[in-house]
Tab-separated table of C-alpha atoms and ligand atoms in Angstrom:
chain	number	residue	atom	x	y	z
A	68	MET	CA	84.258	85.790	77.845
A	69	ALA	CA	87.654	84.266	77.062
A	70	ASN	CA	88.730	87.562	75.469
A	71	VAL	CA	87.677	89.585	78.458
A	72	GLU	CA	89.768	87.382	80.724
A	73	LYS	CA	92.858	88.061	78.634
A	74	LEU	CA	92.188	91.775	78.248
A	75	LYS	CA	94.667	93.865	80.219
A	76	THR	CA	95.045	97.430	79.016
A	77	VAL	CA	94.227	99.400	75.915
A	78	LYS	CA	97.419	100.440	74.133
A	79	PHE	CA	97.530	103.957	72.706
A	80	TYR	CA	99.049	104.524	69.256
A	81	SER	CA	100.978	107.450	70.761
A	82	GLY	CA	102.636	105.012	73.151
A	83	GLU	CA	101.448	107.013	76.177
A	84	ALA	CA	100.300	104.974	79.164
A	85	THR	CA	96.902	106.632	79.503
A	86	PRO	CA	94.266	105.065	81.738
A	87	LEU	CA	90.926	104.808	79.991
A	88	GLU	CA	87.457	104.869	81.533
A	89	MET	CA	85.654	101.694	80.383
A	90	HIS	CA	82.255	103.113	81.310
A	91	LYS	CA	80.263	106.204	80.456
A	92	VAL	CA	78.791	108.668	82.900
A	93	ARG	CA	74.993	108.764	82.921
A	94	VAL	CA	74.238	110.435	86.243
A	95	VAL	CA	76.307	113.312	87.546
A	96	GLN	CA	76.657	115.304	90.737
A	97	LYS	CA	77.570	118.969	90.603
A	98	LEU	CA	80.839	119.883	92.306
A	99	ASN	CA	81.813	123.146	93.981
A	100	LEU	CA	85.281	124.592	93.767
A	101	LEU	CA	85.393	127.482	96.211
A	102	PRO	CA	87.905	130.322	95.845
A	103	ILE	CA	91.012	129.752	97.963
A	104	GLU	CA	90.006	132.441	100.503
A	105	GLU	CA	86.781	130.530	101.218
A	106	ARG	CA	88.660	127.225	101.392
A	107	LYS	CA	90.894	128.847	103.986
A	108	ASP	CA	87.838	129.850	106.046
A	109	SER	CA	86.411	126.317	105.697
A	110	ILE	CA	89.549	124.612	106.963
A	111	PHE	CA	89.756	126.991	109.943
A	112	GLY	CA	86.073	126.216	110.624
A	113	ALA	CA	86.860	122.490	110.455
A	114	GLY	CA	89.732	122.802	112.959
A	115	PHE	CA	92.236	121.733	110.277
A	116	ASN	CA	90.603	118.321	110.317
A	117	THR	CA	89.396	117.174	106.874
A	118	PHE	CA	86.797	114.889	108.521
A	119	LEU	CA	85.038	118.039	109.730
A	120	LEU	CA	84.760	119.736	106.324
A	121	GLN	CA	81.317	119.972	104.747
A	122	ASN	CA	81.128	118.023	101.493
A	123	ARG	CA	79.708	121.114	99.717
A	124	ASP	CA	83.036	122.858	100.419
A	125	VAL	CA	85.048	120.018	98.876
A	126	PHE	CA	85.938	119.762	95.171
A	127	LEU	CA	87.353	116.209	94.908
A	128	ASP	CA	86.442	114.075	97.900
A	129	MET	CA	89.366	111.683	98.256
A	130	LEU	CA	88.796	111.101	101.980
A	131	THR	CA	87.814	107.480	101.477
A	132	ASP	CA	86.477	104.914	99.022
A	133	SER	CA	84.048	103.709	101.682
A	134	GLY	CA	80.423	104.080	100.617
A	135	THR	CA	81.444	106.610	97.946
A	136	ASN	CA	81.911	104.334	94.916
A	137	ALA	CA	79.821	104.765	91.776
A	138	MET	CA	77.125	102.147	91.253
A	139	SER	CA	76.492	100.593	87.862
A	140	ASP	CA	73.216	100.988	85.970
A	141	ASN	CA	72.516	97.311	86.674
A	142	GLN	CA	72.941	97.839	90.405
A	143	ILE	CA	70.540	100.770	90.413
A	144	ALA	CA	68.045	98.852	88.295
A	145	ALA	CA	68.254	95.888	90.697
A	146	MET	CA	67.377	98.155	93.623
A	147	SER	CA	63.905	98.688	92.219
A	148	LEU	CA	63.264	94.945	92.395
A	149	ALA	CA	63.781	94.830	96.156
A	150	ASP	CA	61.564	92.286	97.881
A	151	ASP	CA	60.948	94.122	101.108
A	152	SER	CA	60.246	91.679	103.883
A	153	TYR	CA	61.673	91.190	107.332
A	154	ALA	CA	62.233	87.471	106.843
A	155	GLY	CA	62.777	85.284	103.812
A	156	SER	CA	63.209	88.081	101.259
A	157	ALA	CA	63.815	86.903	97.682
A	158	SER	CA	66.460	89.647	97.428
A	159	TYR	CA	68.436	87.894	100.121
A	160	THR	CA	68.311	84.606	98.193
A	161	LYS	CA	69.865	86.440	95.219
A	162	LEU	CA	72.655	87.685	97.475
A	163	GLU	CA	73.346	84.177	98.778
A	164	LYS	CA	73.595	82.975	95.171
A	165	ALA	CA	76.032	85.774	94.333
A	166	ILE	CA	78.192	84.897	97.368
A	167	LEU	CA	78.322	81.303	96.132
A	168	GLU	CA	79.145	82.329	92.586
A	169	VAL	CA	81.782	84.941	93.395
A	170	PHE	CA	83.423	83.579	96.549
A	171	ASN	CA	82.322	79.946	96.313
A	172	GLN	CA	81.091	80.155	99.910
A	173	LYS	CA	77.926	78.389	101.036
A	174	TYR	CA	77.032	80.137	104.281
A	175	PHE	CA	76.527	83.858	104.700
A	176	LEU	CA	75.778	86.160	107.626
A	177	PRO	CA	74.699	89.689	106.641
A	178	VAL	CA	75.731	92.724	108.722
A	179	HIS	CA	75.271	96.485	108.444
A	180	GLN	CA	78.940	97.209	107.599
A	181	GLY	CA	82.428	95.698	107.823
A	182	ARG	CA	83.182	96.583	111.426
A	183	ALA	CA	79.967	94.841	112.519
A	184	ALA	CA	81.402	91.626	111.057
A	185	GLU	CA	84.609	92.317	112.984
A	186	HIS	CA	82.557	92.738	116.140
A	187	ILE	CA	80.796	89.378	115.735
A	188	ILE	CA	83.984	87.523	114.737
A	189	ALA	CA	85.988	88.970	117.657
A	190	LYS	CA	83.138	88.310	120.089
A	191	THR	CA	82.988	84.681	118.983
A	192	PHE	CA	86.665	83.769	118.690
A	193	CYS	CA	88.796	86.230	120.716
A	194	LYS	CA	89.420	86.116	124.453
A	195	PRO	CA	92.203	87.100	126.890
A	196	GLY	CA	95.362	85.059	126.426
A	197	THR	CA	94.851	84.617	122.688
A	198	VAL	CA	96.481	86.323	119.746
A	199	VAL	CA	95.518	87.230	116.186
A	200	PRO	CA	98.519	87.359	113.848
A	201	MET	CA	97.884	89.436	110.721
A	202	ASN	CA	99.698	90.992	107.781
A	203	TYR	CA	98.687	94.445	109.016
A	204	HIS	CA	95.868	95.760	111.159
A	205	PHE	CA	92.983	97.985	110.215
A	206	THR	CA	91.842	100.478	112.896
A	207	THR	CA	88.394	99.008	113.624
A	208	THR	CA	89.671	95.422	113.335
A	209	LYS	CA	92.322	95.928	115.965
A	210	ALA	CA	89.935	97.776	118.272
A	211	HIS	CA	87.419	94.893	118.206
A	212	ILE	CA	90.062	92.225	118.794
A	213	GLU	CA	91.653	94.143	121.672
A	214	MET	CA	88.279	94.947	123.191
A	215	MET	CA	87.758	91.183	123.604
A	216	GLY	CA	91.138	90.922	125.368
A	217	SER	CA	93.075	89.327	122.502
A	218	ALA	CA	96.425	90.612	121.286
A	219	VAL	CA	97.348	91.594	117.731
A	220	GLU	CA	100.714	90.625	116.207
A	221	GLU	CA	101.587	92.207	112.891
A	222	ILE	CA	103.819	89.991	110.839
A	223	TYR	CA	104.412	92.063	107.743
A	224	THR	CA	107.548	91.636	105.663
A	225	GLU	CA	110.493	94.019	105.619
A	226	GLU	CA	109.233	95.559	102.387
A	227	ALA	CA	105.831	96.492	103.801
A	228	LEU	CA	106.718	99.797	105.449
A	229	LYS	CA	109.258	100.941	102.887
A	230	ILE	CA	107.859	103.982	101.141
A	231	LYS	CA	109.760	103.376	97.929
A	232	SER	CA	109.807	99.828	96.691
A	233	ASP	CA	109.158	97.832	93.584
A	234	PHE	CA	108.086	94.762	95.535
A	235	PRO	CA	104.769	93.673	93.984
A	236	PHE	CA	103.266	92.056	97.107
A	237	LYS	CA	103.909	94.294	100.106
A	238	GLY	CA	100.816	92.810	101.790
A	239	ASN	CA	102.522	89.427	102.248
A	240	MET	CA	103.059	87.864	105.667
A	241	ASP	CA	106.555	87.116	106.881
A	242	ILE	CA	106.545	83.319	107.192
A	243	ALA	CA	109.424	83.168	109.692
A	244	LYS	CA	107.653	85.684	111.946
A	245	LEU	CA	104.413	83.686	111.663
A	246	ASN	CA	106.183	80.535	112.826
A	247	GLN	CA	107.734	82.474	115.727
A	248	VAL	CA	104.370	83.880	116.806
A	249	ILE	CA	102.779	80.404	116.764
A	250	GLU	CA	105.708	79.039	118.749
A	251	LYS	CA	105.619	81.902	121.270
A	252	TRP	CA	101.864	81.817	121.938
A	253	GLY	CA	101.179	78.132	121.263
A	254	ALA	CA	98.931	77.123	118.360
A	255	GLU	CA	95.958	76.602	120.698
A	256	ASN	CA	96.114	80.298	121.665
A	257	VAL	CA	96.033	81.606	118.142
A	258	ALA	CA	92.394	82.676	117.734
A	259	TYR	CA	92.829	82.797	113.951
A	260	ILE	CA	95.258	84.205	111.407
A	261	ARG	CA	93.901	87.287	109.651
A	262	PHE	CA	94.877	88.117	106.097
A	263	GLU	CA	93.766	91.523	104.871
A	264	ALA	CA	93.350	91.756	101.112
A	265	GLY	CA	94.624	95.012	99.585
A	266	THR	CA	96.208	95.944	102.921
A	267	ASN	CA	94.671	99.341	103.674
A	268	LEU	CA	97.000	101.088	106.112
A	269	ILE	CA	100.216	100.323	104.250
A	270	GLY	CA	98.936	101.810	100.997
A	271	GLY	CA	96.391	99.376	99.547
A	272	GLN	CA	99.066	96.742	98.920
A	273	PRO	CA	98.199	93.167	97.848
A	274	PHE	CA	99.429	89.772	99.027
A	275	SER	CA	100.387	87.044	96.583
A	276	MET	CA	98.593	83.763	96.105
A	277	ALA	CA	101.862	81.945	96.851
A	278	ASN	CA	102.139	83.645	100.241
A	279	LEU	CA	98.499	82.964	101.072
A	280	ARG	CA	98.927	79.309	100.085
A	281	GLU	CA	101.957	78.953	102.318
A	282	VAL	CA	100.294	80.617	105.305
A	283	SER	CA	97.244	78.440	104.854
A	284	ALA	CA	99.366	75.268	104.837
A	285	ILE	CA	101.106	76.333	108.061
A	286	ALA	CA	97.753	77.173	109.646
A	287	LYS	CA	96.322	73.778	108.647
A	288	SER	CA	99.290	71.928	110.067
A	289	HIS	CA	98.593	73.592	113.443
A	290	ASN	CA	94.815	73.410	113.182
A	291	ILE	CA	94.526	77.205	113.172
A	292	MET	CA	91.756	78.987	111.250
A	293	VAL	CA	92.496	81.496	108.487
A	294	LEU	CA	90.235	84.540	108.233
A	295	MET	CA	90.379	86.869	105.246
A	296	ASP	CA	89.209	90.472	105.242
A	297	THR	CA	87.976	90.729	101.653
A	298	SER	CA	86.913	94.396	101.814
A	299	LEU	CA	89.620	95.303	99.283
A	300	ILE	CA	89.705	91.981	97.433
A	301	ASN	CA	88.790	93.507	94.038
A	302	GLU	CA	92.179	95.129	93.723
A	303	ASN	CA	94.094	92.217	95.300
A	304	LEU	CA	92.463	89.985	92.704
A	305	TYR	CA	93.486	92.400	89.949
A	306	PHE	CA	97.102	92.506	91.155
A	307	ILE	CA	97.391	88.713	91.371
A	308	LYS	CA	96.005	88.484	87.841
A	309	ILE	CA	98.460	90.989	86.374
A	310	ARG	CA	101.518	90.614	88.631
A	311	GLU	CA	101.765	86.999	89.773
A	312	GLU	CA	103.295	84.425	87.521
A	313	GLY	CA	100.875	81.813	86.262
A	314	TYR	CA	97.697	83.853	86.721
A	315	GLN	CA	97.614	85.990	83.575
A	316	ASP	CA	95.406	83.626	81.601
A	317	LYS	CA	93.293	82.333	84.481
A	318	PRO	CA	89.687	83.548	84.692
A	319	LEU	CA	89.084	85.974	87.560
A	320	LYS	CA	86.477	83.663	89.049
A	321	GLU	CA	88.979	80.835	89.272
A	322	ILE	CA	91.557	83.105	90.938
A	323	MET	CA	88.964	84.388	93.379
A	324	HIS	CA	87.837	80.867	94.274
A	325	GLU	CA	91.413	79.774	94.787
A	326	MET	CA	91.994	82.716	97.183
A	327	LEU	CA	88.923	81.884	99.223
A	328	SER	CA	89.760	78.158	99.215
A	329	TYR	CA	92.685	78.932	101.532
A	330	THR	CA	90.414	80.488	104.144
A	331	ASP	CA	88.149	79.034	106.815
A	332	PHE	CA	85.996	82.146	106.807
A	333	SER	CA	86.024	85.692	105.469
A	334	TYR	CA	84.213	89.005	105.864
A	335	PHE	CA	83.810	92.187	103.900
A	336	SER	CA	82.713	95.776	103.995
A	337	GLY	CA	80.150	96.197	101.220
A	338	ARG	CA	80.970	99.901	101.315
A	339	LYS	CA	84.110	98.918	99.417
A	340	VAL	CA	83.929	95.581	97.644
A	341	SER	CA	80.430	95.742	96.173
A	342	CYS	CA	80.134	99.547	95.775
A	343	THR	CA	77.108	99.575	98.096
A	344	ARG	CA	76.815	99.662	101.905
A	345	GLY	CA	76.466	96.750	104.308
A	346	GLY	CA	78.732	93.750	104.678
A	347	GLY	CA	78.843	90.123	105.658
A	348	ILE	CA	80.668	87.027	106.833
A	349	CYS	CA	81.164	84.023	104.517
A	350	THR	CA	82.232	80.449	105.186
A	351	ASN	CA	81.899	76.894	103.943
A	352	ASN	CA	82.210	75.548	107.461
A	353	HIS	CA	78.877	74.878	109.122
A	354	ASP	CA	80.343	74.837	112.661
A	355	ILE	CA	81.961	78.248	112.196
A	356	TYR	CA	78.689	79.567	110.794
A	357	MET	CA	76.681	78.207	113.723
A	358	LYS	CA	79.055	79.685	116.298
A	359	MET	CA	78.376	83.197	114.986
A	360	ARG	CA	74.849	82.897	113.657
A	361	ASP	CA	72.869	83.855	116.725
A	362	TRP	CA	74.691	87.130	117.264
A	363	VAL	CA	73.365	88.467	113.949
A	364	PRO	CA	69.686	88.856	114.954
A	365	LEU	CA	70.821	90.295	118.298
A	366	TYR	CA	73.206	92.978	117.014
A	367	GLU	CA	72.401	93.469	113.341
A	368	GLY	CA	68.928	92.343	112.320
A	369	PHE	CA	67.227	89.156	111.180
A	370	LEU	CA	69.329	86.657	109.217
A	371	THR	CA	67.912	87.696	105.855
A	372	TYR	CA	68.881	91.375	106.084
A	373	GLY	CA	71.385	91.905	108.941
A	374	GLY	CA	70.802	95.658	109.204
A	375	MET	CA	70.973	96.302	105.449
A	376	SER	CA	68.112	97.748	103.443
A	377	VAL	CA	66.704	95.247	100.948
A	378	ARG	CA	67.502	97.673	98.115
A	379	GLU	CA	71.119	97.578	99.226
A	380	ILE	CA	71.036	93.773	99.233
A	381	GLU	CA	69.864	93.714	95.592
A	382	ALA	CA	72.633	96.132	94.589
A	383	MET	CA	75.195	94.148	96.576
A	384	ALA	CA	74.373	90.912	94.728
A	385	VAL	CA	74.956	92.648	91.383
A	386	GLY	CA	78.013	94.551	92.650
A	387	LEU	CA	79.677	91.342	93.821
A	388	ILE	CA	79.157	89.660	90.466
A	389	GLU	CA	80.646	92.734	88.747
A	390	THR	CA	83.806	92.107	90.779
A	391	LEU	CA	84.542	89.371	88.279
A	392	ASP	CA	84.681	91.864	85.397
A	393	PHE	CA	88.235	92.934	84.614
A	394	ASN	CA	87.105	96.352	83.381
A	395	VAL	CA	85.438	97.009	86.714
A	396	ILE	CA	88.300	95.990	88.999
A	397	SER	CA	91.080	97.497	86.900
A	398	HIS	CA	89.669	101.009	86.931
A	399	SER	CA	90.906	102.250	90.321
A	400	PRO	CA	94.370	100.628	90.196
A	401	THR	CA	95.123	101.986	86.716
A	402	PHE	CA	94.089	105.534	87.650
A	403	ILE	CA	96.006	105.322	90.932
A	404	LYS	CA	99.072	104.070	89.056
A	405	TYR	CA	98.820	107.008	86.690
A	406	LEU	CA	98.886	109.540	89.550
A	407	VAL	CA	101.529	107.710	91.597
A	408	GLU	CA	103.898	107.382	88.652
A	409	ALA	CA	103.358	110.976	87.509
A	410	LEU	CA	104.145	112.289	90.998
A	411	ASP	CA	107.053	109.909	91.494
A	412	LYS	CA	108.626	111.132	88.239
A	413	LYS	CA	108.449	114.689	89.533
A	414	GLY	CA	110.201	113.716	92.762
A	415	VAL	CA	107.084	113.986	94.949
A	416	PRO	CA	107.398	111.344	97.700
A	417	VAL	CA	104.655	108.719	97.260
A	418	ILE	CA	104.262	105.078	98.251
A	419	THR	CA	105.399	102.763	95.457
A	420	PRO	CA	104.489	100.520	93.820
A	421	ALA	CA	101.012	101.994	93.299
A	422	GLY	CA	98.442	100.049	95.296
A	423	GLY	CA	94.720	99.627	95.069
A	424	LEU	CA	93.043	102.067	97.411
A	425	GLY	CA	94.537	105.427	96.676
A	426	CYS	CA	97.656	107.475	96.213
A	427	HIS	CA	99.587	107.888	99.443
A	428	LEU	CA	101.856	110.908	99.904
A	429	ASP	CA	104.754	110.487	102.319
A	430	ALA	CA	104.288	113.548	104.524
A	431	LYS	CA	107.503	112.966	106.497
A	432	ALA	CA	109.542	113.451	103.316
A	433	PHE	CA	107.171	115.992	101.733
A	434	LEU	CA	107.321	118.269	104.806
A	435	SER	CA	110.679	117.148	106.161
A	436	HIS	CA	111.043	120.490	107.992
A	437	VAL	CA	107.883	119.855	110.085
A	438	PRO	CA	108.663	117.761	113.201
A	439	GLN	CA	106.488	114.656	113.635
A	440	GLY	CA	105.114	116.124	116.870
A	441	GLN	CA	103.623	118.941	114.778
A	442	TYR	CA	101.708	116.469	112.606
A	443	PRO	CA	103.118	116.737	109.087
A	444	ALA	CA	100.440	114.457	107.580
A	445	GLY	CA	97.666	116.584	109.103
A	446	ALA	CA	99.369	119.783	107.942
A	447	LEU	CA	99.744	118.349	104.432
A	448	ALA	CA	96.066	117.342	104.339
A	449	ALA	CA	95.048	120.892	105.307
A	450	ALA	CA	97.508	122.539	102.894
A	451	LEU	CA	96.327	120.388	99.979
A	452	TYR	CA	92.709	121.253	100.722
A	453	ILE	CA	93.582	124.961	100.869
A	454	CYS	CA	95.411	124.964	97.543
A	455	SER	CA	93.061	122.619	95.638
A	456	GLY	CA	89.775	121.863	97.389
A	457	ILE	CA	90.847	118.201	97.466
A	458	ARG	CA	90.032	116.375	100.677
A	459	GLY	CA	92.394	113.566	101.696
A	460	MET	CA	92.754	111.650	104.968
A	461	GLU	CA	95.537	112.012	107.505
A	462	ARG	CA	97.061	108.598	108.237
A	463	GLY	CA	99.870	109.490	110.596
A	464	THR	CA	100.414	110.579	114.189
A	465	ILE	CA	97.049	112.353	114.512
A	466	SER	CA	95.450	108.953	113.720
A	467	SER	CA	97.644	107.424	116.444
A	468	VAL	CA	97.202	107.693	120.243
A	469	ARG	CA	99.042	108.987	123.338
A	470	ASP	CA	100.991	106.710	125.667
A	471	ALA	CA	100.492	106.396	129.440
A	472	ASN	CA	102.649	109.533	129.998
A	473	GLY	CA	100.451	111.523	127.655
A	474	ASP	CA	103.098	111.688	124.910
A	475	ASP	CA	102.232	111.180	121.274
A	476	VAL	CA	102.991	107.712	119.920
A	477	LEU	CA	104.650	108.755	116.663
A	478	ALA	CA	103.258	106.790	113.713
A	479	ASP	CA	105.472	104.368	111.728
A	480	VAL	CA	104.623	106.309	108.607
A	481	GLU	CA	103.108	109.771	108.112
A	482	LEU	CA	100.779	109.496	105.147
A	483	LEU	CA	98.243	111.619	103.377
A	484	ARG	CA	95.861	109.165	101.723
A	485	LEU	CA	94.099	110.296	98.568
A	486	ALA	CA	91.502	107.595	98.070
A	487	PHE	CA	90.061	106.778	94.668
A	488	PRO	CA	86.395	105.852	95.033
A	489	ARG	CA	85.749	103.330	92.259
A	490	ARG	CA	84.731	104.812	88.876
A	491	VAL	CA	84.079	108.269	90.346
A	492	PHE	CA	86.831	110.572	89.053
A	493	THR	CA	87.781	111.299	85.465
A	494	LEU	CA	91.326	111.554	84.141
A	495	SER	CA	91.220	115.362	83.977
A	496	GLN	CA	90.270	115.474	87.656
A	497	VAL	CA	93.222	113.211	88.426
A	498	LYS	CA	95.447	115.535	86.365
A	499	TYR	CA	94.142	118.484	88.389
A	500	ALA	CA	95.159	116.644	91.582
A	501	GLU	CA	98.593	116.000	90.098
A	502	ASP	CA	98.985	119.675	89.172
A	503	ARG	CA	98.044	121.059	92.586
A	504	ILE	CA	100.166	118.474	94.451
A	505	GLN	CA	103.135	119.462	92.295
A	506	TRP	CA	102.538	123.164	93.102
A	507	LEU	CA	102.305	122.381	96.796
A	508	PHE	CA	105.494	120.329	96.623
A	509	ASP	CA	107.328	123.222	94.957
A	510	ASN	CA	106.057	125.502	97.734
A	511	ARG	CA	106.350	123.011	100.570
A	512	ASN	CA	108.650	125.231	102.621
A	513	LEU	CA	105.738	127.597	103.200
A	514	VAL	CA	103.772	124.902	105.065
A	515	GLY	CA	104.146	124.686	108.856
A	516	GLY	CA	102.869	122.402	111.598
A	517	LEU	CA	99.688	122.086	113.639
A	518	GLU	CA	98.779	122.031	117.326
A	519	TRP	CA	95.641	120.875	119.130
A	520	THR	CA	92.872	123.164	120.238
A	521	GLU	CA	90.449	120.339	121.147
A	522	GLU	CA	91.770	116.821	121.563
A	523	PRO	CA	89.272	114.030	122.305
A	524	PRO	CA	90.629	111.136	124.377
A	525	VAL	CA	89.590	108.403	121.897
A	526	LEU	CA	89.747	108.264	118.090
A	527	ARG	CA	90.894	111.886	118.155
A	528	PHE	CA	91.376	112.008	114.383
A	529	PHE	CA	87.630	111.876	113.739
A	530	VAL	CA	86.454	114.961	115.616
A	531	GLY	CA	89.541	116.630	117.146
A	532	LYS	CA	90.383	120.227	116.203
A	533	LEU	CA	93.757	121.845	115.551
A	534	LYS	CA	95.203	125.173	114.435
A	535	PRO	CA	98.271	126.168	112.443
A	536	ILE	CA	101.466	127.068	114.287
A	537	GLY	CA	102.349	130.574	113.052
A	538	ASP	CA	100.951	132.325	109.987
A	539	TRP	CA	101.866	129.803	107.293
A	540	VAL	CA	98.335	129.606	105.913
A	541	ASP	CA	98.305	133.293	104.948
A	542	LYS	CA	101.670	132.908	103.251
A	543	LEU	CA	100.437	129.883	101.302
A	544	VAL	CA	97.298	131.722	100.149
A	545	ALA	CA	99.345	134.771	99.102
A	546	LYS	CA	101.731	132.597	97.054
A	547	PHE	CA	98.788	130.839	95.404
A	548	ARG	CA	97.318	134.206	94.351
A	549	GLN	CA	100.715	135.326	93.066
A	550	ASP	CA	101.088	132.178	90.925
A	551	PHE	CA	97.481	131.581	89.843
A	552	GLY	CA	96.049	135.110	89.658
A	553	ASP	CA	92.282	135.027	90.122
A	554	SER	CA	91.982	131.305	89.262
A	555	LEU	CA	89.892	129.136	91.592
B	737	F0G	N1	88.454	96.281	106.776
B	737	F0G	C1	89.108	97.109	105.951
B	737	F0G	C2	90.304	96.615	105.213
B	737	F0G	C3	88.661	98.432	105.791
B	737	F0G	O1	89.333	99.245	104.963
B	737	F0G	C4	87.512	98.870	106.494
B	737	F0G	C5	87.034	100.239	106.362
B	737	F0G	C6	86.868	97.958	107.329
B	737	F0G	C7	87.362	96.676	107.454
B	737	F0G	C8	85.653	98.354	108.117
B	737	F0G	O2	84.552	98.391	107.267
B	737	F0G	O3	83.847	100.807	107.294
B	737	F0G	O4	82.297	99.011	106.486
B	737	F0G	O5	82.842	99.220	108.884
B	737	F0G	N2	87.688	101.176	105.818
B	737	F0G	C9	87.235	102.561	105.604
B	737	F0G	C10	88.349	103.424	105.045
B	737	F0G	C11	86.570	103.170	106.788
B	737	F0G	O6	88.124	104.643	104.912
B	737	F0G	O7	89.420	102.919	104.697
B	737	F0G	P1	83.330	99.410	107.488
């Protein structure tokens, strides 16, 4: 075990920094790579919205890592042991034990997925006149907090929104801003401070243990609770281990326990952290547990399943324990780093340093000729699908909202997120992504903007439809054929 804790990367004799799969593939799913003309028809059919593509028309599905991670053989084996009962299932007891082992948390409330935990937490602790300071919001988190009448204050550091940076902990909170927010609202009106591990919307960026420790001390001095969203904790744990001074030789379990020791409670989406579905809320504080407990049977299901299938619960217990295996948690970040650094070297604008959730292309720089009002991140998502069959997710102005005058609220950053579901893609698939992104970058001037054809009033990015402005799609397809001949 001691060796595993010290293991970092496998060095190649050639000196090349090549990520290496530390698992073998034993179950496979066939992929389709449609010819570009059919991909063009599919994206028109989907209203230029990658959420509306059919998975059978997608080659590499990099939309999200949520619920799309590969399970281990041990997780699948555990599923067959499921003790199916409404109350008091032995599978649930195993999950409680895993929560104690991995997070060192005594009390657990199961829910059907991460946002259900957000619902219960916001319902219990948020009310008008209160505020939740956080390093950065996640879409569903913010919606639940605001629905209860609380405000959200984002107190990220100056580095956080810089596309190009070598700052290792862009997920840190700005301590001066935190003190100002507490002063402005009054400590009694701070519902809790929320720390998101592996900060999703700024590119899967981690916080440091030092920053967490400092925030926790400030919170304690004001009697404010600290909540951690641990949905992306695997990668945050990995980055603390390899990037933060003093943690290189510490066992992952110890680092994880230290992280959680600075919280009053935490929650996770099992669709991410444990490579399953489901989710839950953890705490060592009995009062906090009791305040939320009775909402679980009302909204989710009885306390020993919380809306999850028992098979899922078995797999979750194993998946959580596997979080403490360096080979498991290093896979995604090392493959992401490979793609980010390869693209960066070629001058393709990407968020640096590489984070833990995916590779994020900076669409504002990539398509600098497309005005933000014509949705460069959406156009880039569609163009990449057309030229490669790769499905990414728009994280820009389409994912934003309109103001009271009906004008677009332009996003801080226009990103195309290419998520890396854990242990799903091989290196040659990542190289294929690199190749097609490079081609698209070299032909970026052919890509134009988008306009709405159907725009829903809420969460428009999920089901809204758009069309290209002008005939840029035909030009892109023609150039592809010219360069690639009859290749797929
Ligand atoms: N917190 C974070 C940091 C997340 O990334 C997500 C989901 C949630 C909470 C909500 O969890 O989906 O289980 O209800 N992120 C997904 C994504 C949807 O694609 O990034 P959930």
